[in-house]
PDB file of C-alpha atoms and ligand atoms in Angstrom:
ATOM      1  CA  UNK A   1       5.145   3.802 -23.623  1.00 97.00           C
ATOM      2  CA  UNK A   2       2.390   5.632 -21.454  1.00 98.00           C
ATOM      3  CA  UNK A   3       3.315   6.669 -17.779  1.00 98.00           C
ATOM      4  CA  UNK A   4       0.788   5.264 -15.326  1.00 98.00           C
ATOM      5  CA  UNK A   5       0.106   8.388 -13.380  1.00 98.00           C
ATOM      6  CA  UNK A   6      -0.325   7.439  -9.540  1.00 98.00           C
ATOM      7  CA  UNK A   7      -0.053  10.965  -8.750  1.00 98.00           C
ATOM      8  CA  UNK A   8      -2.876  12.247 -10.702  1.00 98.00           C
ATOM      9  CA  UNK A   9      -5.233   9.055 -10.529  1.00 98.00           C
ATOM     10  CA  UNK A  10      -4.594  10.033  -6.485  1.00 98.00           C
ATOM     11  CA  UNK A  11      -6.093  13.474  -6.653  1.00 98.00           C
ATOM     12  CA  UNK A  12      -8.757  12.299  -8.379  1.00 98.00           C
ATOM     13  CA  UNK A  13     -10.047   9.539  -5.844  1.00 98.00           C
ATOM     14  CA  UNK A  14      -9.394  12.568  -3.221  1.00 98.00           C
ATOM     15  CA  UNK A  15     -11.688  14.624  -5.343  1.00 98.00           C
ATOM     16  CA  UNK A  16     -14.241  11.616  -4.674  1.00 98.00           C
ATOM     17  CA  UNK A  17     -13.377  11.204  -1.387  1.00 98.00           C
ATOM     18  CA  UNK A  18     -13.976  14.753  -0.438  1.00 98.00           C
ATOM     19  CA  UNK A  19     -17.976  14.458  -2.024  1.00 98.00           C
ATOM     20  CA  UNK A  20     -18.389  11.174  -0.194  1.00 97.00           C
ATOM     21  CA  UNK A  21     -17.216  13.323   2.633  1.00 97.00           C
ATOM     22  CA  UNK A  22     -19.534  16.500   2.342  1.00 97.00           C
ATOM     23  CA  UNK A  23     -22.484  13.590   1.230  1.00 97.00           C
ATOM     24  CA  UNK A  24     -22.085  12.180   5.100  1.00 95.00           C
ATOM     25  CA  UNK A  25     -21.652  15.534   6.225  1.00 96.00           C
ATOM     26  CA  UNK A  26     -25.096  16.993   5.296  1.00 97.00           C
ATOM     27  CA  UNK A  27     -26.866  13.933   6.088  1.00 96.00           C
ATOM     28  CA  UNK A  28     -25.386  14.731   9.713  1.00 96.00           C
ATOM     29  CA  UNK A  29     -23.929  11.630   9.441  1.00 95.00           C
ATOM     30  CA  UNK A  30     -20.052  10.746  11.134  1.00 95.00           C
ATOM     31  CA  UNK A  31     -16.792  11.517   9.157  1.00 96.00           C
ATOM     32  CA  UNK A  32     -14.705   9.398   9.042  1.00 98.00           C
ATOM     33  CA  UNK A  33     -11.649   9.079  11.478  1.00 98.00           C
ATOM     34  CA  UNK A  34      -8.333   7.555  10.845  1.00 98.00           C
ATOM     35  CA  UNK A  35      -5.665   7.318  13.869  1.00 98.00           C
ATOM     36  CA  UNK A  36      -1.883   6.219  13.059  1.00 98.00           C
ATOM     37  CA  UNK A  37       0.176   5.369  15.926  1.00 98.00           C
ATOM     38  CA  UNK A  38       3.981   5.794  14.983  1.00 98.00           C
ATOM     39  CA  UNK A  39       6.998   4.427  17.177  1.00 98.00           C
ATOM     40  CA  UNK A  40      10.089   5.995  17.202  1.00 97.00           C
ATOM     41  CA  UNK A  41      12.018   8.346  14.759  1.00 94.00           C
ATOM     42  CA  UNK A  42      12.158   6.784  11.439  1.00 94.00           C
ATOM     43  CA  UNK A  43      12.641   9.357   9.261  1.00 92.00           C
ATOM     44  CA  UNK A  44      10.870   7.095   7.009  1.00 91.00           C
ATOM     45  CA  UNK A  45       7.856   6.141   8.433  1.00 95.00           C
ATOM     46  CA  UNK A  46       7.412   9.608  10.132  1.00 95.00           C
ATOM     47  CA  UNK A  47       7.149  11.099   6.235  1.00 92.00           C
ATOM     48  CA  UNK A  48       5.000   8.174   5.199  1.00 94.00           C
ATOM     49  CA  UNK A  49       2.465   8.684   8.217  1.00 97.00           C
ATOM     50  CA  UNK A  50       2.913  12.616   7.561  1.00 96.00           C
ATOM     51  CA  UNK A  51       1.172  12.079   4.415  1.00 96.00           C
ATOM     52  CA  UNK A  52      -0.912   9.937   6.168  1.00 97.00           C
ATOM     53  CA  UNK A  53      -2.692  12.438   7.784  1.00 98.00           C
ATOM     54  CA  UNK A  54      -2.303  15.423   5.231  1.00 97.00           C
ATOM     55  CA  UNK A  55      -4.295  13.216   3.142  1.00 98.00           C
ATOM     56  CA  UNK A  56      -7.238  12.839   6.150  1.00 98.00           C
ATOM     57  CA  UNK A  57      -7.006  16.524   5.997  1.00 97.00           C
ATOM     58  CA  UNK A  58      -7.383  17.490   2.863  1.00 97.00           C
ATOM     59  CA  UNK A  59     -10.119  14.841   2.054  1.00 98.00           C
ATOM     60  CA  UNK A  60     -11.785  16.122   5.202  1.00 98.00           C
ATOM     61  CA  UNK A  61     -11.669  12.669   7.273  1.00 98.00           C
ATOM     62  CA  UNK A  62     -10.741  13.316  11.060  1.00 98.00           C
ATOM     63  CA  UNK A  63      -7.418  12.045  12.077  1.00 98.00           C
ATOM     64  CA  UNK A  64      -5.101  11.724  15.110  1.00 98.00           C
ATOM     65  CA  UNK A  65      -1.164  11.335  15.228  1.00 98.00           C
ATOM     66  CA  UNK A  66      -0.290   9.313  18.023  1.00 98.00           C
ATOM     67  CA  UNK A  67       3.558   9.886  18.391  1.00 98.00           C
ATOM     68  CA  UNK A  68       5.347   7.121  20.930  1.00 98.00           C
ATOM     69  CA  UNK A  69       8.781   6.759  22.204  1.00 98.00           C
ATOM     70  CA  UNK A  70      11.064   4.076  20.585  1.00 98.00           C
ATOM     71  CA  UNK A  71      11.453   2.472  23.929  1.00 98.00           C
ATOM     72  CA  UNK A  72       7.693   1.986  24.816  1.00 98.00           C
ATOM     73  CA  UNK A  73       7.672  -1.490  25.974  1.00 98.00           C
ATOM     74  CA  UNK A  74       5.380  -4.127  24.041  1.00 98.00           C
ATOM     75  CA  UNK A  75       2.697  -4.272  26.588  1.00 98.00           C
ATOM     76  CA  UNK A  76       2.243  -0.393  26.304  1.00 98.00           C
ATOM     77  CA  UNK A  77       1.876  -0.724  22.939  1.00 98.00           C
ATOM     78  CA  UNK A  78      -0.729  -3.304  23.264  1.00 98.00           C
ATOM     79  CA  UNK A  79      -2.592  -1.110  25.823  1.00 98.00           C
ATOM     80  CA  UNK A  80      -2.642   1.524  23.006  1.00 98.00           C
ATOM     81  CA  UNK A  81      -4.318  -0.471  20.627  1.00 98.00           C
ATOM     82  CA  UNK A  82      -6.473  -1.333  23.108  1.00 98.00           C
ATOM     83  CA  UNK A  83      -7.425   2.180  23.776  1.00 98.00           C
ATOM     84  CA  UNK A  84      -8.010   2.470  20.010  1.00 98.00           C
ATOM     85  CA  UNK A  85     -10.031  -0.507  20.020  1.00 98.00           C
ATOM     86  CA  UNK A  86     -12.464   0.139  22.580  1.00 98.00           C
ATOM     87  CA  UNK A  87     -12.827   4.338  20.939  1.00 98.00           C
ATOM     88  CA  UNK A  88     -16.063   4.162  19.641  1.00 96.00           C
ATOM     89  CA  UNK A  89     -14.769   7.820  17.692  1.00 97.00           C
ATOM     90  CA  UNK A  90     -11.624   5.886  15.737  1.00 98.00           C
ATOM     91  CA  UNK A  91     -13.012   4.301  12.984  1.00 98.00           C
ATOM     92  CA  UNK A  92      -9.819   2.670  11.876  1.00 98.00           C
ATOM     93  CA  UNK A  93      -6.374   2.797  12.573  1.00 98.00           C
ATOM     94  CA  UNK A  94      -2.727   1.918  11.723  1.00 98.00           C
ATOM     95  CA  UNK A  95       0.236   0.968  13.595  1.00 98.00           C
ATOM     96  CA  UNK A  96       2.883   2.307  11.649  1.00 98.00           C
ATOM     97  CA  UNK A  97       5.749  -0.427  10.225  1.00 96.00           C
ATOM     98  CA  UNK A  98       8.367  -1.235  11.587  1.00 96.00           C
ATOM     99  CA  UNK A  99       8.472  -1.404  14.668  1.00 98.00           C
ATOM    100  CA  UNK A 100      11.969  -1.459  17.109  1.00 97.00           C
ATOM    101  CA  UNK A 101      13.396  -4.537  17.569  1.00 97.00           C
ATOM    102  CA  UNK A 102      12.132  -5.538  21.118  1.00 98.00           C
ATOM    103  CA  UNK A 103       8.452  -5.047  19.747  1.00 98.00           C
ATOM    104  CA  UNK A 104       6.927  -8.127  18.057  1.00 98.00           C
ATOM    105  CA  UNK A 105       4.735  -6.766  15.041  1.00 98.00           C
ATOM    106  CA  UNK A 106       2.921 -10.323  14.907  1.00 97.00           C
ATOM    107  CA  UNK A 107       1.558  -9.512  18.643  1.00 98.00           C
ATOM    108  CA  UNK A 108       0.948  -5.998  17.671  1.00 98.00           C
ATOM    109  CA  UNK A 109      -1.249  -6.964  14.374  1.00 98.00           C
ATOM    110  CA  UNK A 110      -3.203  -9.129  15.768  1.00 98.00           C
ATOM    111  CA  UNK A 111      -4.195  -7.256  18.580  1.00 98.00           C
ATOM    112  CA  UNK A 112      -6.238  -4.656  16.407  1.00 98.00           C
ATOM    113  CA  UNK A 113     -10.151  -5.140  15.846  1.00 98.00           C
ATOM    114  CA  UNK A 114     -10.124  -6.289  12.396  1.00 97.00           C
ATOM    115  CA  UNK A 115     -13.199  -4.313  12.001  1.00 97.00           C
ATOM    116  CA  UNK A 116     -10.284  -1.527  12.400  1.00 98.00           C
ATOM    117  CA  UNK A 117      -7.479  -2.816  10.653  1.00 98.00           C
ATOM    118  CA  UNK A 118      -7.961  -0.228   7.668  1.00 98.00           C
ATOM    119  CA  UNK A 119      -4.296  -1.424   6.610  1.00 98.00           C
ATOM    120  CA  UNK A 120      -5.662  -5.267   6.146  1.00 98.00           C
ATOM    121  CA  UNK A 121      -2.714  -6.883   8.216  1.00 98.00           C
ATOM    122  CA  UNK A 122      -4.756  -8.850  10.442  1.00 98.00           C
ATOM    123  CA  UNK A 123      -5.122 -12.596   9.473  1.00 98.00           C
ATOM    124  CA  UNK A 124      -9.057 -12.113   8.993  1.00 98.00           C
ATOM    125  CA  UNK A 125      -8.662  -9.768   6.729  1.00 98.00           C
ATOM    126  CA  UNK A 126      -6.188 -11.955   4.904  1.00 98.00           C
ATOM    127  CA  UNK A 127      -8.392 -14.320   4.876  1.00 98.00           C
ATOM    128  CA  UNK A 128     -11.381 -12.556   3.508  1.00 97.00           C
ATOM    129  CA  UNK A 129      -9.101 -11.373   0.319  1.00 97.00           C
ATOM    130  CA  UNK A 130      -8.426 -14.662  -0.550  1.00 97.00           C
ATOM    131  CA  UNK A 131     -12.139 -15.960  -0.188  1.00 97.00           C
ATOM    132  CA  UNK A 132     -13.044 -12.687  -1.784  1.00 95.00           C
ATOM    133  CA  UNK A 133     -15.704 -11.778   1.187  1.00 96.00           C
ATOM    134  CA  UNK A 134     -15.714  -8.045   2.088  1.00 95.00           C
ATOM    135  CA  UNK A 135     -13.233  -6.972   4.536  1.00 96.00           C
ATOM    136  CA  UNK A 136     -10.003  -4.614   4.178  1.00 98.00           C
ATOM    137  CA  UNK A 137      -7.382  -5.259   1.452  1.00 98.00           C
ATOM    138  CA  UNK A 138      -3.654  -4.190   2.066  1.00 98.00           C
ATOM    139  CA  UNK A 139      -3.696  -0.637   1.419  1.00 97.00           C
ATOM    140  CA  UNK A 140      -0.596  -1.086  -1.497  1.00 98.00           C
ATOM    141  CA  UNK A 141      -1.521  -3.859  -3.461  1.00 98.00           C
ATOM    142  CA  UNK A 142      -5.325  -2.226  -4.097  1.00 98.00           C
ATOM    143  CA  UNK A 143      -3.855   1.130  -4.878  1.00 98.00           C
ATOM    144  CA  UNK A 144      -2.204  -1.311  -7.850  1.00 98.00           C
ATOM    145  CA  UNK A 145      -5.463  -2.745  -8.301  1.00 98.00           C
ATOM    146  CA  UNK A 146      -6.737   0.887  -8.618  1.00 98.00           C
ATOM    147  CA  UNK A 147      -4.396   2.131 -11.355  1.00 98.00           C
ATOM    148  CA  UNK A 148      -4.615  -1.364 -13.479  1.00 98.00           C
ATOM    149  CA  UNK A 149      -8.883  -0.527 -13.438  1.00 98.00           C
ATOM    150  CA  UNK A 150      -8.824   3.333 -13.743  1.00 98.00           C
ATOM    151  CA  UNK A 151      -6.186   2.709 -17.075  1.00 98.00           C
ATOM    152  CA  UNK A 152      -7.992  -0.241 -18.431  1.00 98.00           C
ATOM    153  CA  UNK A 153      -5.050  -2.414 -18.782  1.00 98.00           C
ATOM    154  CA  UNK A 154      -6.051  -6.448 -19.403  1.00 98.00           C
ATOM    155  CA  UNK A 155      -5.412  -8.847 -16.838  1.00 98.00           C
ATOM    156  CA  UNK A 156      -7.346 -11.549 -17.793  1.00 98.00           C
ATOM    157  CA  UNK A 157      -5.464 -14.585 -18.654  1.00 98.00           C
ATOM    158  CA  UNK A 158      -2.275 -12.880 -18.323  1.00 98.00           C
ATOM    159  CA  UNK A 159       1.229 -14.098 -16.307  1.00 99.00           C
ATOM    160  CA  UNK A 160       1.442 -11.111 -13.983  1.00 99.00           C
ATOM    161  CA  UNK A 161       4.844 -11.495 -12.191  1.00 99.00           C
ATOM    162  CA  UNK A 162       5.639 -10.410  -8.712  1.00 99.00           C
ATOM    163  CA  UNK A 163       9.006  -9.676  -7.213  1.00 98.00           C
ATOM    164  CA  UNK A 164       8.977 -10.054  -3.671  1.00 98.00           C
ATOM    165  CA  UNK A 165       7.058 -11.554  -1.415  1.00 98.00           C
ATOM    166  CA  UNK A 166       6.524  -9.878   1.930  1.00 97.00           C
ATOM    167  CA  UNK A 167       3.264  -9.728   3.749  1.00 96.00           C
ATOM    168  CA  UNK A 168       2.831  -5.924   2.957  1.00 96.00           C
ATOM    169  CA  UNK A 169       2.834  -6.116  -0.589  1.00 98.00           C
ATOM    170  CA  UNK A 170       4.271  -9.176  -2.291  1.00 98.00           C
ATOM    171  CA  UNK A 171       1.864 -11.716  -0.936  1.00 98.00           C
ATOM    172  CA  UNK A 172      -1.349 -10.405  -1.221  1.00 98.00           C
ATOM    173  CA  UNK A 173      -0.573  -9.069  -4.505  1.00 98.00           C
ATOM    174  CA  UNK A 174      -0.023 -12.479  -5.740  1.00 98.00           C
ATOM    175  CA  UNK A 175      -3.335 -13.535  -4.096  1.00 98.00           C
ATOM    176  CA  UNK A 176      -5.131 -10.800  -5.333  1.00 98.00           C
ATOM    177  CA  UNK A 177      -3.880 -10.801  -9.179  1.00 98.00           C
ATOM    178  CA  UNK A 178      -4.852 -14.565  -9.181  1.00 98.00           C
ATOM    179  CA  UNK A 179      -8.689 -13.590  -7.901  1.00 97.00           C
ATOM    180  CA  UNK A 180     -11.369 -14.707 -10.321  1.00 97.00           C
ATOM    181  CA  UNK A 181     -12.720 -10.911 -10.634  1.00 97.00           C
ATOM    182  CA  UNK A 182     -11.299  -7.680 -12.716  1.00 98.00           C
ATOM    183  CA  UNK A 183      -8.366  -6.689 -12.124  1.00 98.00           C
ATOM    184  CA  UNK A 184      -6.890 -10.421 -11.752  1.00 98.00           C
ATOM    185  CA  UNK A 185      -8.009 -13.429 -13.430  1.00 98.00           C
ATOM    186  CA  UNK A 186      -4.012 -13.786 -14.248  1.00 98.00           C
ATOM    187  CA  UNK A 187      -1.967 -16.221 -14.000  1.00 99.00           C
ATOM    188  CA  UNK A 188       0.505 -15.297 -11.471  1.00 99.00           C
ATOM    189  CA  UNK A 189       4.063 -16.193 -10.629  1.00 99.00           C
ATOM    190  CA  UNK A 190       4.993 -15.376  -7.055  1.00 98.00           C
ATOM    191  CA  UNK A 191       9.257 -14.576  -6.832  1.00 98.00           C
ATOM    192  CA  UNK A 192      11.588 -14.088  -4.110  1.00 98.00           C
ATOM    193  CA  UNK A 193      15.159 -14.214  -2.869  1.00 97.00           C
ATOM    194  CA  UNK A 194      15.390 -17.590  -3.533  1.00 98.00           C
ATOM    195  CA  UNK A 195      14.271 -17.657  -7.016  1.00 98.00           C
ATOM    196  CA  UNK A 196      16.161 -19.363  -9.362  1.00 98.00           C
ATOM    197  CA  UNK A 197      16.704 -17.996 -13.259  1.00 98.00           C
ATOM    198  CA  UNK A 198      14.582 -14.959 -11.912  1.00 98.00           C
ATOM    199  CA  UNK A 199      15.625 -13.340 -15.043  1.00 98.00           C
ATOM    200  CA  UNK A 200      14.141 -15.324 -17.225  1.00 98.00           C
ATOM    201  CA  UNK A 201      11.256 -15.575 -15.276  1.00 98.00           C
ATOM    202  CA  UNK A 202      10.621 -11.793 -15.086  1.00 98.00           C
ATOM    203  CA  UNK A 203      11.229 -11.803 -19.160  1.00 98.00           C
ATOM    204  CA  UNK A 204       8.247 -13.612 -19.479  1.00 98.00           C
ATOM    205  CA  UNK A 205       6.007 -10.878 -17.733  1.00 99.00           C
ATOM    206  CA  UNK A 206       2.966  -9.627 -19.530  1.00 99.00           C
ATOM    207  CA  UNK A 207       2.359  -7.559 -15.664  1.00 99.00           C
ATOM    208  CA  UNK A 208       5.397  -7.308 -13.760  1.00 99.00           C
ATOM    209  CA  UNK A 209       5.209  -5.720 -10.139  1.00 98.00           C
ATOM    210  CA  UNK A 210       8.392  -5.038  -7.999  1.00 98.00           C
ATOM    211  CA  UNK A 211       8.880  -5.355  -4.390  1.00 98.00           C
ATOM    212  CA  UNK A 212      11.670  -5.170  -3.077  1.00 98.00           C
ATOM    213  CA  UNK A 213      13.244  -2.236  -2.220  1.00 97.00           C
ATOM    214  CA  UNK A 214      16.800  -2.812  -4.538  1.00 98.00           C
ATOM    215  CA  UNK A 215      16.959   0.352  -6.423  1.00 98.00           C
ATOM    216  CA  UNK A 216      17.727  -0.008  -9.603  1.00 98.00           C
ATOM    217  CA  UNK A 217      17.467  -3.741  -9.788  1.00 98.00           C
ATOM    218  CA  UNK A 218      15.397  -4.493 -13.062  1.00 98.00           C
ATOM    219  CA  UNK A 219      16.934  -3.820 -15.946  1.00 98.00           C
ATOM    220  CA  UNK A 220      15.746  -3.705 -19.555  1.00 98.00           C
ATOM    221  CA  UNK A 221      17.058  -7.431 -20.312  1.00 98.00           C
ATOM    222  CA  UNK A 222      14.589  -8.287 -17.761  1.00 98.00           C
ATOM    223  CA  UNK A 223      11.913  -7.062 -19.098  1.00 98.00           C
ATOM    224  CA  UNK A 224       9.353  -8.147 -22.065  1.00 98.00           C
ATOM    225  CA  UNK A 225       8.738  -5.648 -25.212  1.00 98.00           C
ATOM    226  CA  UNK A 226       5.853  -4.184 -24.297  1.00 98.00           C
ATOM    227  CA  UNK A 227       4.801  -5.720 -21.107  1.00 98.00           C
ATOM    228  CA  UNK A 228       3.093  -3.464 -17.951  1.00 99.00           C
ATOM    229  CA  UNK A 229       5.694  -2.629 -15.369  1.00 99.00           C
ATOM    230  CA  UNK A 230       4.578  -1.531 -11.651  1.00 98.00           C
ATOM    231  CA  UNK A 231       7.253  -0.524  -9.348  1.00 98.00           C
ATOM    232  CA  UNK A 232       6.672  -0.533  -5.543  1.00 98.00           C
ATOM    233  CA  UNK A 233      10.450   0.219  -4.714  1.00 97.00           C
ATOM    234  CA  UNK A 234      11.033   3.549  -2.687  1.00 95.00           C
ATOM    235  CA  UNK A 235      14.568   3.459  -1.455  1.00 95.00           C
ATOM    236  CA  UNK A 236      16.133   6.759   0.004  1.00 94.00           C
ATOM    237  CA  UNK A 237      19.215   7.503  -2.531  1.00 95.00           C
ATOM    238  CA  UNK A 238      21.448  10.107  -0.935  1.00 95.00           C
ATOM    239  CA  UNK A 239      21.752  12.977  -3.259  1.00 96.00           C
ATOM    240  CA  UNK A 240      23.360  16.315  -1.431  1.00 96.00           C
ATOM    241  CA  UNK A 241      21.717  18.523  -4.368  1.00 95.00           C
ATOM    242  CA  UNK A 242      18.521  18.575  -2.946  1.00 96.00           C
ATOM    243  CA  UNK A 243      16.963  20.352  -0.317  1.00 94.00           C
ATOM    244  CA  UNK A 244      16.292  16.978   1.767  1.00 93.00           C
ATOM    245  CA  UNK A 245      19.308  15.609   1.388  1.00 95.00           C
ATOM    246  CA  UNK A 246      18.071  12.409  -0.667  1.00 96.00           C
ATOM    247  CA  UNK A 247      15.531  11.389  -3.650  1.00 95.00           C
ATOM    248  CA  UNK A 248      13.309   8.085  -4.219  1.00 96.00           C
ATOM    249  CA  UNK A 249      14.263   5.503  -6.631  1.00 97.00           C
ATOM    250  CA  UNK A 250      12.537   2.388  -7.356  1.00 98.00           C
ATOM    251  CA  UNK A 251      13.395  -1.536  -8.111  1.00 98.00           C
ATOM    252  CA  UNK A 252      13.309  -0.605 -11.223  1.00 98.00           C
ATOM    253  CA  UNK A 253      16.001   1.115 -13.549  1.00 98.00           C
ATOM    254  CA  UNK A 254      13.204   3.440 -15.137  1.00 98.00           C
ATOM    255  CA  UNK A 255      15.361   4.709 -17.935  1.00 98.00           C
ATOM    256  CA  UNK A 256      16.665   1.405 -19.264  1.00 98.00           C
ATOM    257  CA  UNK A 257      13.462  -0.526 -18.850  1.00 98.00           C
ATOM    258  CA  UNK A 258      10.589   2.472 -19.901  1.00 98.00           C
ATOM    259  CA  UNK A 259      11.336   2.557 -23.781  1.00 98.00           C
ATOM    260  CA  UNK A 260      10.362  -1.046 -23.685  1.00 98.00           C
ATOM    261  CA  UNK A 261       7.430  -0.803 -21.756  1.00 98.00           C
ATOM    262  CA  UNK A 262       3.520  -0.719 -22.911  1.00 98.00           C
ATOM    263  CA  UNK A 263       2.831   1.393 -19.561  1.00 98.00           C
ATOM    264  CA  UNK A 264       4.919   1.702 -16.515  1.00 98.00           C
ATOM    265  CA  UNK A 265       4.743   3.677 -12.958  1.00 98.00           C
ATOM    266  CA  UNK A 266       7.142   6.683 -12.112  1.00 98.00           C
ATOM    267  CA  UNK A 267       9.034   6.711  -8.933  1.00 98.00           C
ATOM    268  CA  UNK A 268       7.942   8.897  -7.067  1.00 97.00           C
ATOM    269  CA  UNK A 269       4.334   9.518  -8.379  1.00 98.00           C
ATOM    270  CA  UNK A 270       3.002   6.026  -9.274  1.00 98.00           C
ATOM    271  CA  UNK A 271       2.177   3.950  -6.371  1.00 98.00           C
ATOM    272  CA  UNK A 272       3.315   5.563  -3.290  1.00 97.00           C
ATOM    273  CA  UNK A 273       0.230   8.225  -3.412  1.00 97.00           C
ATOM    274  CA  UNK A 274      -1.982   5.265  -4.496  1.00 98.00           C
ATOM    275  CA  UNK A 275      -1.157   3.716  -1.494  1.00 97.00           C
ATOM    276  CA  UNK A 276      -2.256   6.701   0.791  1.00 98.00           C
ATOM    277  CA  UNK A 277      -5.623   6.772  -1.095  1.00 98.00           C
ATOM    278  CA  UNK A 278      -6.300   3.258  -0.814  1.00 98.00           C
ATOM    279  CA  UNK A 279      -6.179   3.959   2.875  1.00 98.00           C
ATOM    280  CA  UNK A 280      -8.233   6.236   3.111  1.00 98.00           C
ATOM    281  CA  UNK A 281     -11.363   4.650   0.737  1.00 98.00           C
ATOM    282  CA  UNK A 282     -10.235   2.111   3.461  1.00 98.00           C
ATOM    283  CA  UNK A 283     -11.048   4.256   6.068  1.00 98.00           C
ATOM    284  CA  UNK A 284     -14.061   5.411   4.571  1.00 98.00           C
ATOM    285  CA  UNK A 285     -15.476   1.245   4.182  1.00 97.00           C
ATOM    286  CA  UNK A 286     -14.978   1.007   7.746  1.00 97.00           C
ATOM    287  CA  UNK A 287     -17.599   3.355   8.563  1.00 93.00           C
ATOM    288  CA  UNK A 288     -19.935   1.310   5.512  1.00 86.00           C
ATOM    289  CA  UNK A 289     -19.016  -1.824   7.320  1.00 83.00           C
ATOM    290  CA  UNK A 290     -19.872  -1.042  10.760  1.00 80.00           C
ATOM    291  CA  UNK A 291     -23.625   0.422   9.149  1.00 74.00           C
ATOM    292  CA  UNK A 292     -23.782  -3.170   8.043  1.00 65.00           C
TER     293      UNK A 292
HETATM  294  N1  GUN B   1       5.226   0.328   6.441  1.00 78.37           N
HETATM  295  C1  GUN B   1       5.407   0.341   5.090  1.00 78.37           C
HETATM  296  N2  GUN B   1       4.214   0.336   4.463  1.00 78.37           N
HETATM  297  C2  GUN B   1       3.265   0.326   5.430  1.00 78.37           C
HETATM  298  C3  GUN B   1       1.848   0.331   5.397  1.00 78.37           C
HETATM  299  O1  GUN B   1       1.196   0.312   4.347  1.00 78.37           O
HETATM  300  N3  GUN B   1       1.236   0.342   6.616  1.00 78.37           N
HETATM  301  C4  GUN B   1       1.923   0.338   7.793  1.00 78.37           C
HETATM  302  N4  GUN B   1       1.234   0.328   8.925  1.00 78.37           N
HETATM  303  N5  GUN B   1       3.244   0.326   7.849  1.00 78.37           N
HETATM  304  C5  GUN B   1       3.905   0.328   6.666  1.00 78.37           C
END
């Protein structure tokens, strides 16, 4: 069993990040400049888009927090991205999921410039990952992408299943395992809440990727000898001993199910800081697209 390292693989791609970085920089060219517009007091979100922007800094991107009230009504919402549309300086920016009740995130995502949307929400974008033209894929399911290339691991021809199917992850992970290009060519298997026999679905994984934010919900009986296991879970576990008051465990129950695996991502340290990076080599395209 090999641990796929998504905390590792991350610094690296922020190593080449930072030349890409110093390369625009000397040819006086812009940097790169990622906004993130947060609502509210998640605890949550607020460390997600923390890291967010610790990232921009460290790779040396420009960013700006944008920090609203929970009860900012839709339409000043919508006048924000507006703002961020029309900023000739914000080369791509995220609206920060989710969003209070009274907000509808379908009005919100598909208000921003595609040509912005470095998180690949918007239904363009969607659409250009499944007709494989260039555009922005979901920030997530291409950090996956990222650690199946950088480790080598087969795809081709393989059942890769996925377990869950939201529009964040789930979905265009299917989509994009199913691409005819490297990593995909598999054949995929797309499960949800209203699977049926999911067990013995899962059991026939060569790729299994998890979704769905039930910690500890895969089991080794679940799971194929041998078979590559991706976790996406986070779920905050209260756990008084530490300093924070909680730790991060994933769908998957990582000591039952590792022994058994041919490679499989830690939680934390597989994808979450995959994630980040992927946003940020999204960030950087958006710059490349608009020269083009
Ligand atoms: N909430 C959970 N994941 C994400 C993400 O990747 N982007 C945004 N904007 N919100 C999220």
């Amino acid at each position: 069993m090999k641990i796929l390292d998504g905390k590792a693989l991350a610094k690296e791609i922020k190593v080449e990040l930072m030349e890409k970085v110093n390369q625009l920089s000397l040819a006086g060219k812009k940097v790169p400049h990622l906004a993130a517009v947060i609502v509210g007091n998640d605890g949550a979100s607020r460390t997600y888009v923390g890291a967010k922007v610790r990232a921009c800094e460290e790779i040396g991107f420009n960013s700006t927090l944008i920090q609203l009230p929970s009860d900012i009504s839709e339409a000043d919402l919508l006048e924000k991205v507006n703002q961020l549309n029309q900023d000739n300086d914000i080369d791509g920016f995220i609206v920060q999921l989710p969003l209070p009740q009274h907000i509808d995130e379908k009005k919100i995502t598909l208000a921003i410039d595609p040509k912005k949307d470095v998180d690949g929400f918007h239904p363009e974008n969607l659409g250009r990952m499944v007709l494989s033209l260039p555009g922005f894929l979901p920030a997530t399911p291409a950090g996956i992408l990222e650690i199946l290339k950088r480790y080598d691991i087969p795809t081709e021809g393989k059942h890769c299943v996925v377990v869950g199917r939201s529009h964040i992850v789930g979905s265009p992970m299917s989509i994009m395992m199913g691409r005819s290009s490297y990593p995909g060519n598999s054949t995929v298997t797309l499960t949800h809440s209203r699977t049926e026999n999911l067990k013995e679905i899962t059991q026939q994984a060569d790729i299994l990727i998890t979704a769905i934010g039930r910690p500890g919900y895969l089991k080794a009986d679940m799971v194929k000898e041998g078979a590559v296991v991706i976790d996406v879970g986070i779920t905050r576990i209260d756990a008084p001993e530490t300093k924070s008051g909680y730790r991060l465990k994933g769908d998957i129950d990582f000591e039952d199910v590792a022994p058994k695996c041919s490679f499989i991502t830690p939680v934390p340290g597989g994808v979450g800081p995959m994630t980040i990076v992927s946003l940020m080599q999204n960030t950087l395209r958006a710059i490349e697209l608009k020269a083009n």
